[in-house]
């Protein structure tokens, strides 16, 4: 069993100004020009889904014109954690 998470204190290295990522990549996404969040991006035939690594947060789905609410800032390249 593998458990993966991002913590508030993690330092995530992100490629800046990369407005598109591959399906399955983790990226910084901004929704409605509000606060950015790190999510796994999954593309579907209807639009895109943002998956949280925390199972208590539901998948956010954006289809049709609502997909324009999501702006990808960059792909997460590396995550570092201090213990």
PDB file of N, CA and C in Angstrom:
ATOM      1  N   UNK A   1       0.852  -1.176   0.000  1.00  0.00           N
ATOM      2  CA  UNK A   1       0.000   0.000   0.000  1.00  0.00           C
ATOM      3  C   UNK A   1       0.891   1.230   0.000  1.00  0.00           C
ATOM      4  N   UNK A   2       0.668   2.129  -0.935  1.00  0.00           N
ATOM      5  CA  UNK A   2       1.425   3.372  -1.020  1.00  0.00           C
ATOM      6  C   UNK A   2       0.507   4.535  -0.715  1.00  0.00           C
ATOM      7  N   UNK A   3       0.951   5.397   0.166  1.00  0.00           N
ATOM      8  CA  UNK A   3       0.174   6.590   0.497  1.00  0.00           C
ATOM      9  C   UNK A   3       0.979   7.812   0.105  1.00  0.00           C
ATOM     10  N   UNK A   4       0.372   8.684  -0.631  1.00  0.00           N
ATOM     11  CA  UNK A   4       1.029   9.892  -1.114  1.00  0.00           C
ATOM     12  C   UNK A   4       0.253  11.091  -0.607  1.00  0.00           C
ATOM     13  N   UNK A   5       0.952  12.131  -0.180  1.00  0.00           N
ATOM     14  CA  UNK A   5       0.257  13.326   0.293  1.00  0.00           C
ATOM     15  C   UNK A   5       1.121  14.555   0.097  1.00  0.00           C
ATOM     16  N   UNK A   6       0.467  15.704   0.077  1.00  0.00           N
ATOM     17  CA  UNK A   6       1.148  16.993   0.149  1.00  0.00           C
ATOM     18  C   UNK A   6       0.792  17.579   1.500  1.00  0.00           C
ATOM     19  N   UNK A   7       1.774  18.090   2.210  1.00  0.00           N
ATOM     20  CA  UNK A   7       1.532  18.755   3.482  1.00  0.00           C
ATOM     21  C   UNK A   7       1.658  20.249   3.275  1.00  0.00           C
ATOM     22  N   UNK A   8       1.040  21.033   4.179  1.00  0.00           N
ATOM     23  CA  UNK A   8       1.110  22.489   4.091  1.00  0.00           C
ATOM     24  C   UNK A   8       2.543  23.003   4.137  1.00  0.00           C
ATOM     25  N   UNK A   9       3.417  22.271   4.798  1.00  0.00           N
ATOM     26  CA  UNK A   9       4.803  22.728   4.953  1.00  0.00           C
ATOM     27  C   UNK A   9       5.726  22.220   3.850  1.00  0.00           C
ATOM     28  N   UNK A  10       5.202  21.433   2.909  1.00  0.00           N
ATOM     29  CA  UNK A  10       6.023  20.928   1.805  1.00  0.00           C
ATOM     30  C   UNK A  10       6.444  22.067   0.891  1.00  0.00           C
ATOM     31  N   UNK A  11       7.583  21.910   0.294  1.00  0.00           N
ATOM     32  CA  UNK A  11       8.071  22.843  -0.711  1.00  0.00           C
ATOM     33  C   UNK A  11       7.919  22.154  -2.060  1.00  0.00           C
ATOM     34  N   UNK A  12       6.991  22.645  -2.878  1.00  0.00           N
ATOM     35  CA  UNK A  12       6.725  22.041  -4.178  1.00  0.00           C
ATOM     36  C   UNK A  12       7.392  22.860  -5.264  1.00  0.00           C
ATOM     37  N   UNK A  13       8.227  22.211  -6.068  1.00  0.00           N
ATOM     38  CA  UNK A  13       8.880  22.860  -7.194  1.00  0.00           C
ATOM     39  C   UNK A  13       7.960  22.749  -8.409  1.00  0.00           C
ATOM     40  N   UNK A  14       7.635  23.886  -9.001  1.00  0.00           N
ATOM     41  CA  UNK A  14       6.658  23.934 -10.077  1.00  0.00           C
ATOM     42  C   UNK A  14       7.275  24.592 -11.301  1.00  0.00           C
ATOM     43  N   UNK A  15       6.997  24.035 -12.473  1.00  0.00           N
ATOM     44  CA  UNK A  15       7.403  24.706 -13.710  1.00  0.00           C
ATOM     45  C   UNK A  15       6.425  25.843 -13.946  1.00  0.00           C
ATOM     46  N   UNK A  16       6.925  27.053 -13.965  1.00  0.00           N
ATOM     47  CA  UNK A  16       6.061  28.223 -14.116  1.00  0.00           C
ATOM     48  C   UNK A  16       5.675  28.433 -15.569  1.00  0.00           C
ATOM     49  N   UNK A  17       4.537  29.042 -15.727  1.00  0.00           N
ATOM     50  CA  UNK A  17       4.026  29.406 -17.046  1.00  0.00           C
ATOM     51  C   UNK A  17       3.921  28.211 -17.988  1.00  0.00           C
ATOM     52  N   UNK A  18       3.442  27.105 -17.447  1.00  0.00           N
ATOM     53  CA  UNK A  18       3.143  25.935 -18.274  1.00  0.00           C
ATOM     54  C   UNK A  18       1.626  25.765 -18.214  1.00  0.00           C
ATOM     55  N   UNK A  19       0.889  26.354 -19.166  1.00  0.00           N
ATOM     56  CA  UNK A  19      -0.563  26.392 -19.076  1.00  0.00           C
ATOM     57  C   UNK A  19      -1.268  25.074 -19.378  1.00  0.00           C
ATOM     58  N   UNK A  20      -0.517  24.050 -19.736  1.00  0.00           N
ATOM     59  CA  UNK A  20      -1.120  22.738 -19.996  1.00  0.00           C
ATOM     60  C   UNK A  20      -0.205  21.656 -19.450  1.00  0.00           C
ATOM     61  N   UNK A  21      -0.813  20.601 -18.942  1.00  0.00           N
ATOM     62  CA  UNK A  21      -0.060  19.457 -18.419  1.00  0.00           C
ATOM     63  C   UNK A  21      -0.675  18.195 -19.005  1.00  0.00           C
ATOM     64  N   UNK A  22       0.028  17.085 -18.875  1.00  0.00           N
ATOM     65  CA  UNK A  22      -0.493  15.800 -19.328  1.00  0.00           C
ATOM     66  C   UNK A  22      -1.505  15.263 -18.311  1.00  0.00           C
ATOM     67  N   UNK A  23      -2.441  14.492 -18.786  1.00  0.00           N
ATOM     68  CA  UNK A  23      -3.401  13.851 -17.899  1.00  0.00           C
ATOM     69  C   UNK A  23      -2.643  12.962 -16.913  1.00  0.00           C
ATOM     70  N   UNK A  24      -2.956  13.115 -15.628  1.00  0.00           N
ATOM     71  CA  UNK A  24      -2.283  12.358 -14.581  1.00  0.00           C
ATOM     72  C   UNK A  24      -1.208  13.148 -13.863  1.00  0.00           C
ATOM     73  N   UNK A  25      -0.785  14.280 -14.444  1.00  0.00           N
ATOM     74  CA  UNK A  25       0.234  15.117 -13.795  1.00  0.00           C
ATOM     75  C   UNK A  25      -0.360  15.862 -12.608  1.00  0.00           C
ATOM     76  N   UNK A  26       0.493  16.176 -11.631  1.00  0.00           N
ATOM     77  CA  UNK A  26       0.112  17.066 -10.541  1.00  0.00           C
ATOM     78  C   UNK A  26       0.484  18.476 -10.964  1.00  0.00           C
ATOM     79  N   UNK A  27      -0.416  19.408 -10.700  1.00  0.00           N
ATOM     80  CA  UNK A  27      -0.204  20.775 -11.150  1.00  0.00           C
ATOM     81  C   UNK A  27      -0.796  21.757 -10.145  1.00  0.00           C
ATOM     82  N   UNK A  28      -0.321  22.997 -10.223  1.00  0.00           N
ATOM     83  CA  UNK A  28      -0.961  24.082  -9.493  1.00  0.00           C
ATOM     84  C   UNK A  28      -2.077  24.587 -10.394  1.00  0.00           C
ATOM     85  N   UNK A  29      -3.288  24.527  -9.879  1.00  0.00           N
ATOM     86  CA  UNK A  29      -4.461  24.973 -10.632  1.00  0.00           C
ATOM     87  C   UNK A  29      -5.136  26.106  -9.878  1.00  0.00           C
ATOM     88  N   UNK A  30      -5.578  27.108 -10.615  1.00  0.00           N
ATOM     89  CA  UNK A  30      -6.329  28.225 -10.043  1.00  0.00           C
ATOM     90  C   UNK A  30      -7.744  28.135 -10.600  1.00  0.00           C
ATOM     91  N   UNK A  31      -8.719  28.179  -9.698  1.00  0.00           N
ATOM     92  CA  UNK A  31     -10.118  28.087 -10.097  1.00  0.00           C
ATOM     93  C   UNK A  31     -10.777  29.438  -9.850  1.00  0.00           C
ATOM     94  N   UNK A  32     -11.405  29.990 -10.873  1.00  0.00           N
ATOM     95  CA  UNK A  32     -12.085  31.293 -10.785  1.00  0.00           C
ATOM     96  C   UNK A  32     -11.158  32.404 -10.305  1.00  0.00           C
ATOM     97  N   UNK A  33      -9.901  32.350 -10.711  1.00  0.00           N
ATOM     98  CA  UNK A  33      -8.907  33.367 -10.333  1.00  0.00           C
ATOM     99  C   UNK A  33      -8.792  33.553  -8.825  1.00  0.00           C
ATOM    100  N   UNK A  34      -9.020  32.477  -8.065  1.00  0.00           N
ATOM    101  CA  UNK A  34      -8.868  32.516  -6.619  1.00  0.00           C
ATOM    102  C   UNK A  34      -7.560  31.830  -6.242  1.00  0.00           C
ATOM    103  N   UNK A  35      -7.467  31.334  -5.044  1.00  0.00           N
ATOM    104  CA  UNK A  35      -6.247  30.707  -4.536  1.00  0.00           C
ATOM    105  C   UNK A  35      -5.865  29.469  -5.333  1.00  0.00           C
ATOM    106  N   UNK A  36      -4.553  29.297  -5.560  1.00  0.00           N
ATOM    107  CA  UNK A  36      -4.055  28.120  -6.261  1.00  0.00           C
ATOM    108  C   UNK A  36      -4.041  26.902  -5.358  1.00  0.00           C
ATOM    109  N   UNK A  37      -4.162  25.744  -5.959  1.00  0.00           N
ATOM    110  CA  UNK A  37      -4.156  24.495  -5.224  1.00  0.00           C
ATOM    111  C   UNK A  37      -3.411  23.441  -6.037  1.00  0.00           C
ATOM    112  N   UNK A  38      -2.809  22.492  -5.355  1.00  0.00           N
ATOM    113  CA  UNK A  38      -2.111  21.403  -6.035  1.00  0.00           C
ATOM    114  C   UNK A  38      -3.085  20.236  -6.189  1.00  0.00           C
ATOM    115  N   UNK A  39      -3.322  19.837  -7.435  1.00  0.00           N
ATOM    116  CA  UNK A  39      -4.252  18.748  -7.734  1.00  0.00           C
ATOM    117  C   UNK A  39      -3.691  17.885  -8.849  1.00  0.00           C
ATOM    118  N   UNK A  40      -4.177  16.656  -8.920  1.00  0.00           N
ATOM    119  CA  UNK A  40      -3.866  15.806 -10.059  1.00  0.00           C
ATOM    120  C   UNK A  40      -4.896  16.116 -11.147  1.00  0.00           C
ATOM    121  N   UNK A  41      -4.425  16.420 -12.326  1.00  0.00           N
ATOM    122  CA  UNK A  41      -5.292  16.796 -13.448  1.00  0.00           C
ATOM    123  C   UNK A  41      -5.584  15.559 -14.287  1.00  0.00           C
ATOM    124  N   UNK A  42      -6.854  15.312 -14.522  1.00  0.00           N
ATOM    125  CA  UNK A  42      -7.284  14.210 -15.387  1.00  0.00           C
ATOM    126  C   UNK A  42      -8.188  14.795 -16.457  1.00  0.00           C
ATOM    127  N   UNK A  43      -7.851  14.553 -17.716  1.00  0.00           N
ATOM    128  CA  UNK A  43      -8.695  15.011 -18.816  1.00  0.00           C
ATOM    129  C   UNK A  43      -9.694  13.919 -19.172  1.00  0.00           C
ATOM    130  N   UNK A  44     -10.918  14.338 -19.455  1.00  0.00           N
ATOM    131  CA  UNK A  44     -11.975  13.414 -19.856  1.00  0.00           C
ATOM    132  C   UNK A  44     -12.547  13.896 -21.194  1.00  0.00           C
ATOM    133  N   UNK A  45     -13.429  13.118 -21.760  1.00  0.00           N
ATOM    134  CA  UNK A  45     -14.049  13.529 -23.022  1.00  0.00           C
ATOM    135  C   UNK A  45     -14.959  14.740 -22.828  1.00  0.00           C
ATOM    136  N   UNK A  46     -15.420  14.972 -21.589  1.00  0.00           N
ATOM    137  CA  UNK A  46     -16.305  16.110 -21.304  1.00  0.00           C
ATOM    138  C   UNK A  46     -15.548  17.370 -20.894  1.00  0.00           C
ATOM    139  N   UNK A  47     -14.323  17.235 -20.386  1.00  0.00           N
ATOM    140  CA  UNK A  47     -13.577  18.388 -19.882  1.00  0.00           C
ATOM    141  C   UNK A  47     -12.390  17.936 -19.059  1.00  0.00           C
ATOM    142  N   UNK A  48     -12.342  18.387 -17.796  1.00  0.00           N
ATOM    143  CA  UNK A  48     -11.246  17.963 -16.933  1.00  0.00           C
ATOM    144  C   UNK A  48     -11.727  17.762 -15.512  1.00  0.00           C
ATOM    145  N   UNK A  49     -10.944  16.981 -14.776  1.00  0.00           N
ATOM    146  CA  UNK A  49     -11.214  16.706 -13.366  1.00  0.00           C
ATOM    147  C   UNK A  49      -9.974  17.051 -12.569  1.00  0.00           C
ATOM    148  N   UNK A  50     -10.188  17.598 -11.368  1.00  0.00           N
ATOM    149  CA  UNK A  50      -9.096  17.878 -10.444  1.00  0.00           C
ATOM    150  C   UNK A  50      -9.250  16.946  -9.252  1.00  0.00           C
ATOM    151  N   UNK A  51      -8.255  16.086  -9.062  1.00  0.00           N
ATOM    152  CA  UNK A  51      -8.280  15.087  -8.000  1.00  0.00           C
ATOM    153  C   UNK A  51      -7.358  15.516  -6.870  1.00  0.00           C
ATOM    154  N   UNK A  52      -7.855  15.454  -5.661  1.00  0.00           N
ATOM    155  CA  UNK A  52      -7.052  15.738  -4.475  1.00  0.00           C
ATOM    156  C   UNK A  52      -6.395  14.446  -4.007  1.00  0.00           C
ATOM    157  N   UNK A  53      -5.204  14.557  -3.432  1.00  0.00           N
ATOM    158  CA  UNK A  53      -4.584  13.362  -2.857  1.00  0.00           C
ATOM    159  C   UNK A  53      -5.244  13.006  -1.531  1.00  0.00           C
ATOM    160  N   UNK A  54      -5.971  13.944  -0.943  1.00  0.00           N
ATOM    161  CA  UNK A  54      -6.704  13.697   0.290  1.00  0.00           C
ATOM    162  C   UNK A  54      -8.056  13.099  -0.078  1.00  0.00           C
ATOM    163  N   UNK A  55      -8.324  11.859   0.337  1.00  0.00           N
ATOM    164  CA  UNK A  55      -9.569  11.192  -0.064  1.00  0.00           C
ATOM    165  C   UNK A  55     -10.834  11.851   0.499  1.00  0.00           C
ATOM    166  N   UNK A  56     -10.702  12.746   1.467  1.00  0.00           N
ATOM    167  CA  UNK A  56     -11.862  13.421   2.043  1.00  0.00           C
ATOM    168  C   UNK A  56     -12.365  14.574   1.173  1.00  0.00           C
ATOM    169  N   UNK A  57     -11.571  14.956   0.178  1.00  0.00           N
ATOM    170  CA  UNK A  57     -11.994  16.000  -0.753  1.00  0.00           C
ATOM    171  C   UNK A  57     -12.499  15.347  -2.033  1.00  0.00           C
ATOM    172  N   UNK A  58     -13.696  15.729  -2.471  1.00  0.00           N
ATOM    173  CA  UNK A  58     -14.252  15.102  -3.674  1.00  0.00           C
ATOM    174  C   UNK A  58     -13.539  15.575  -4.939  1.00  0.00           C
ATOM    175  N   UNK A  59     -13.680  14.795  -5.984  1.00  0.00           N
ATOM    176  CA  UNK A  59     -13.165  15.173  -7.297  1.00  0.00           C
ATOM    177  C   UNK A  59     -13.978  16.371  -7.789  1.00  0.00           C
ATOM    178  N   UNK A  60     -13.279  17.364  -8.330  1.00  0.00           N
ATOM    179  CA  UNK A  60     -13.966  18.522  -8.910  1.00  0.00           C
ATOM    180  C   UNK A  60     -13.969  18.352 -10.420  1.00  0.00           C
ATOM    181  N   UNK A  61     -15.159  18.374 -11.005  1.00  0.00           N
ATOM    182  CA  UNK A  61     -15.312  18.153 -12.440  1.00  0.00           C
ATOM    183  C   UNK A  61     -15.713  19.453 -13.131  1.00  0.00           C
ATOM    184  N   UNK A  62     -15.081  19.707 -14.264  1.00  0.00           N
ATOM    185  CA  UNK A  62     -15.357  20.901 -15.055  1.00  0.00           C
ATOM    186  C   UNK A  62     -15.581  20.463 -16.490  1.00  0.00           C
ATOM    187  N   UNK A  63     -16.802  20.660 -16.966  1.00  0.00           N
ATOM    188  CA  UNK A  63     -17.159  20.233 -18.321  1.00  0.00           C
ATOM    189  C   UNK A  63     -17.640  21.438 -19.117  1.00  0.00           C
ATOM    190  N   UNK A  64     -17.479  21.353 -20.424  1.00  0.00           N
ATOM    191  CA  UNK A  64     -17.953  22.411 -21.305  1.00  0.00           C
ATOM    192  C   UNK A  64     -17.307  23.750 -20.980  1.00  0.00           C
ATOM    193  N   UNK A  65     -18.128  24.792 -20.917  1.00  0.00           N
ATOM    194  CA  UNK A  65     -17.606  26.145 -20.680  1.00  0.00           C
ATOM    195  C   UNK A  65     -17.064  26.328 -19.267  1.00  0.00           C
ATOM    196  N   UNK A  66     -17.485  25.492 -18.313  1.00  0.00           N
ATOM    197  CA  UNK A  66     -16.971  25.629 -16.943  1.00  0.00           C
ATOM    198  C   UNK A  66     -15.491  25.259 -16.854  1.00  0.00           C
ATOM    199  N   UNK A  67     -14.984  24.517 -17.838  1.00  0.00           N
ATOM    200  CA  UNK A  67     -13.553  24.174 -17.844  1.00  0.00           C
ATOM    201  C   UNK A  67     -12.698  25.425 -17.991  1.00  0.00           C
ATOM    202  N   UNK A  68     -13.278  26.503 -18.511  1.00  0.00           N
ATOM    203  CA  UNK A  68     -12.543  27.757 -18.653  1.00  0.00           C
ATOM    204  C   UNK A  68     -12.307  28.443 -17.306  1.00  0.00           C
ATOM    205  N   UNK A  69     -12.974  27.974 -16.253  1.00  0.00           N
ATOM    206  CA  UNK A  69     -12.765  28.501 -14.905  1.00  0.00           C
ATOM    207  C   UNK A  69     -11.423  28.058 -14.337  1.00  0.00           C
ATOM    208  N   UNK A  70     -10.834  27.015 -14.920  1.00  0.00           N
ATOM    209  CA  UNK A  70      -9.596  26.427 -14.402  1.00  0.00           C
ATOM    210  C   UNK A  70      -8.412  26.932 -15.225  1.00  0.00           C
ATOM    211  N   UNK A  71      -7.421  27.451 -14.508  1.00  0.00           N
ATOM    212  CA  UNK A  71      -6.188  27.899 -15.168  1.00  0.00           C
ATOM    213  C   UNK A  71      -5.030  27.110 -14.566  1.00  0.00           C
ATOM    214  N   UNK A  72      -4.266  26.438 -15.403  1.00  0.00           N
ATOM    215  CA  UNK A  72      -3.096  25.682 -14.953  1.00  0.00           C
ATOM    216  C   UNK A  72      -1.914  26.642 -14.914  1.00  0.00           C
ATOM    217  N   UNK A  73      -1.254  26.698 -13.763  1.00  0.00           N
ATOM    218  CA  UNK A  73      -0.087  27.572 -13.586  1.00  0.00           C
ATOM    219  C   UNK A  73       1.189  26.838 -13.981  1.00  0.00           C
ATOM    220  N   UNK A  74       1.312  25.595 -13.559  1.00  0.00           N
ATOM    221  CA  UNK A  74       2.506  24.823 -13.879  1.00  0.00           C
ATOM    222  C   UNK A  74       2.433  23.429 -13.293  1.00  0.00           C
ATOM    223  N   UNK A  75       3.315  22.575 -13.763  1.00  0.00           N
ATOM    224  CA  UNK A  75       3.369  21.178 -13.325  1.00  0.00           C
ATOM    225  C   UNK A  75       4.287  21.049 -12.118  1.00  0.00           C
ATOM    226  N   UNK A  76       3.872  20.257 -11.143  1.00  0.00           N
ATOM    227  CA  UNK A  76       4.709  19.974  -9.975  1.00  0.00           C
ATOM    228  C   UNK A  76       5.807  19.024 -10.417  1.00  0.00           C
ATOM    229  N   UNK A  77       7.037  19.482 -10.285  1.00  0.00           N
ATOM    230  CA  UNK A  77       8.197  18.691 -10.711  1.00  0.00           C
ATOM    231  C   UNK A  77       8.818  17.919  -9.544  1.00  0.00           C
ATOM    232  N   UNK A  78       8.706  18.490  -8.358  1.00  0.00           N
ATOM    233  CA  UNK A  78       9.369  17.899  -7.202  1.00  0.00           C
ATOM    234  C   UNK A  78       8.691  18.413  -5.938  1.00  0.00           C
ATOM    235  N   UNK A  79       8.665  17.585  -4.907  1.00  0.00           N
ATOM    236  CA  UNK A  79       8.111  17.988  -3.616  1.00  0.00           C
ATOM    237  C   UNK A  79       9.119  17.595  -2.543  1.00  0.00           C
ATOM    238  N   UNK A  80       9.445  18.561  -1.681  1.00  0.00           N
ATOM    239  CA  UNK A  80      10.409  18.299  -0.601  1.00  0.00           C
ATOM    240  C   UNK A  80       9.727  18.519   0.736  1.00  0.00           C
ATOM    241  N   UNK A  81      10.129  17.682   1.676  1.00  0.00           N
ATOM    242  CA  UNK A  81       9.552  17.756   3.019  1.00  0.00           C
ATOM    243  C   UNK A  81      10.662  17.683   4.057  1.00  0.00           C
ATOM    244  N   UNK A  82      10.579  18.547   5.055  1.00  0.00           N
ATOM    245  CA  UNK A  82      11.518  18.510   6.169  1.00  0.00           C
ATOM    246  C   UNK A  82      10.833  17.855   7.361  1.00  0.00           C
ATOM    247  N   UNK A  83      11.592  17.004   8.047  1.00  0.00           N
ATOM    248  CA  UNK A  83      11.044  16.322   9.228  1.00  0.00           C
ATOM    249  C   UNK A  83      11.693  16.869  10.477  1.00  0.00           C
TER     250      UNK A  83
END
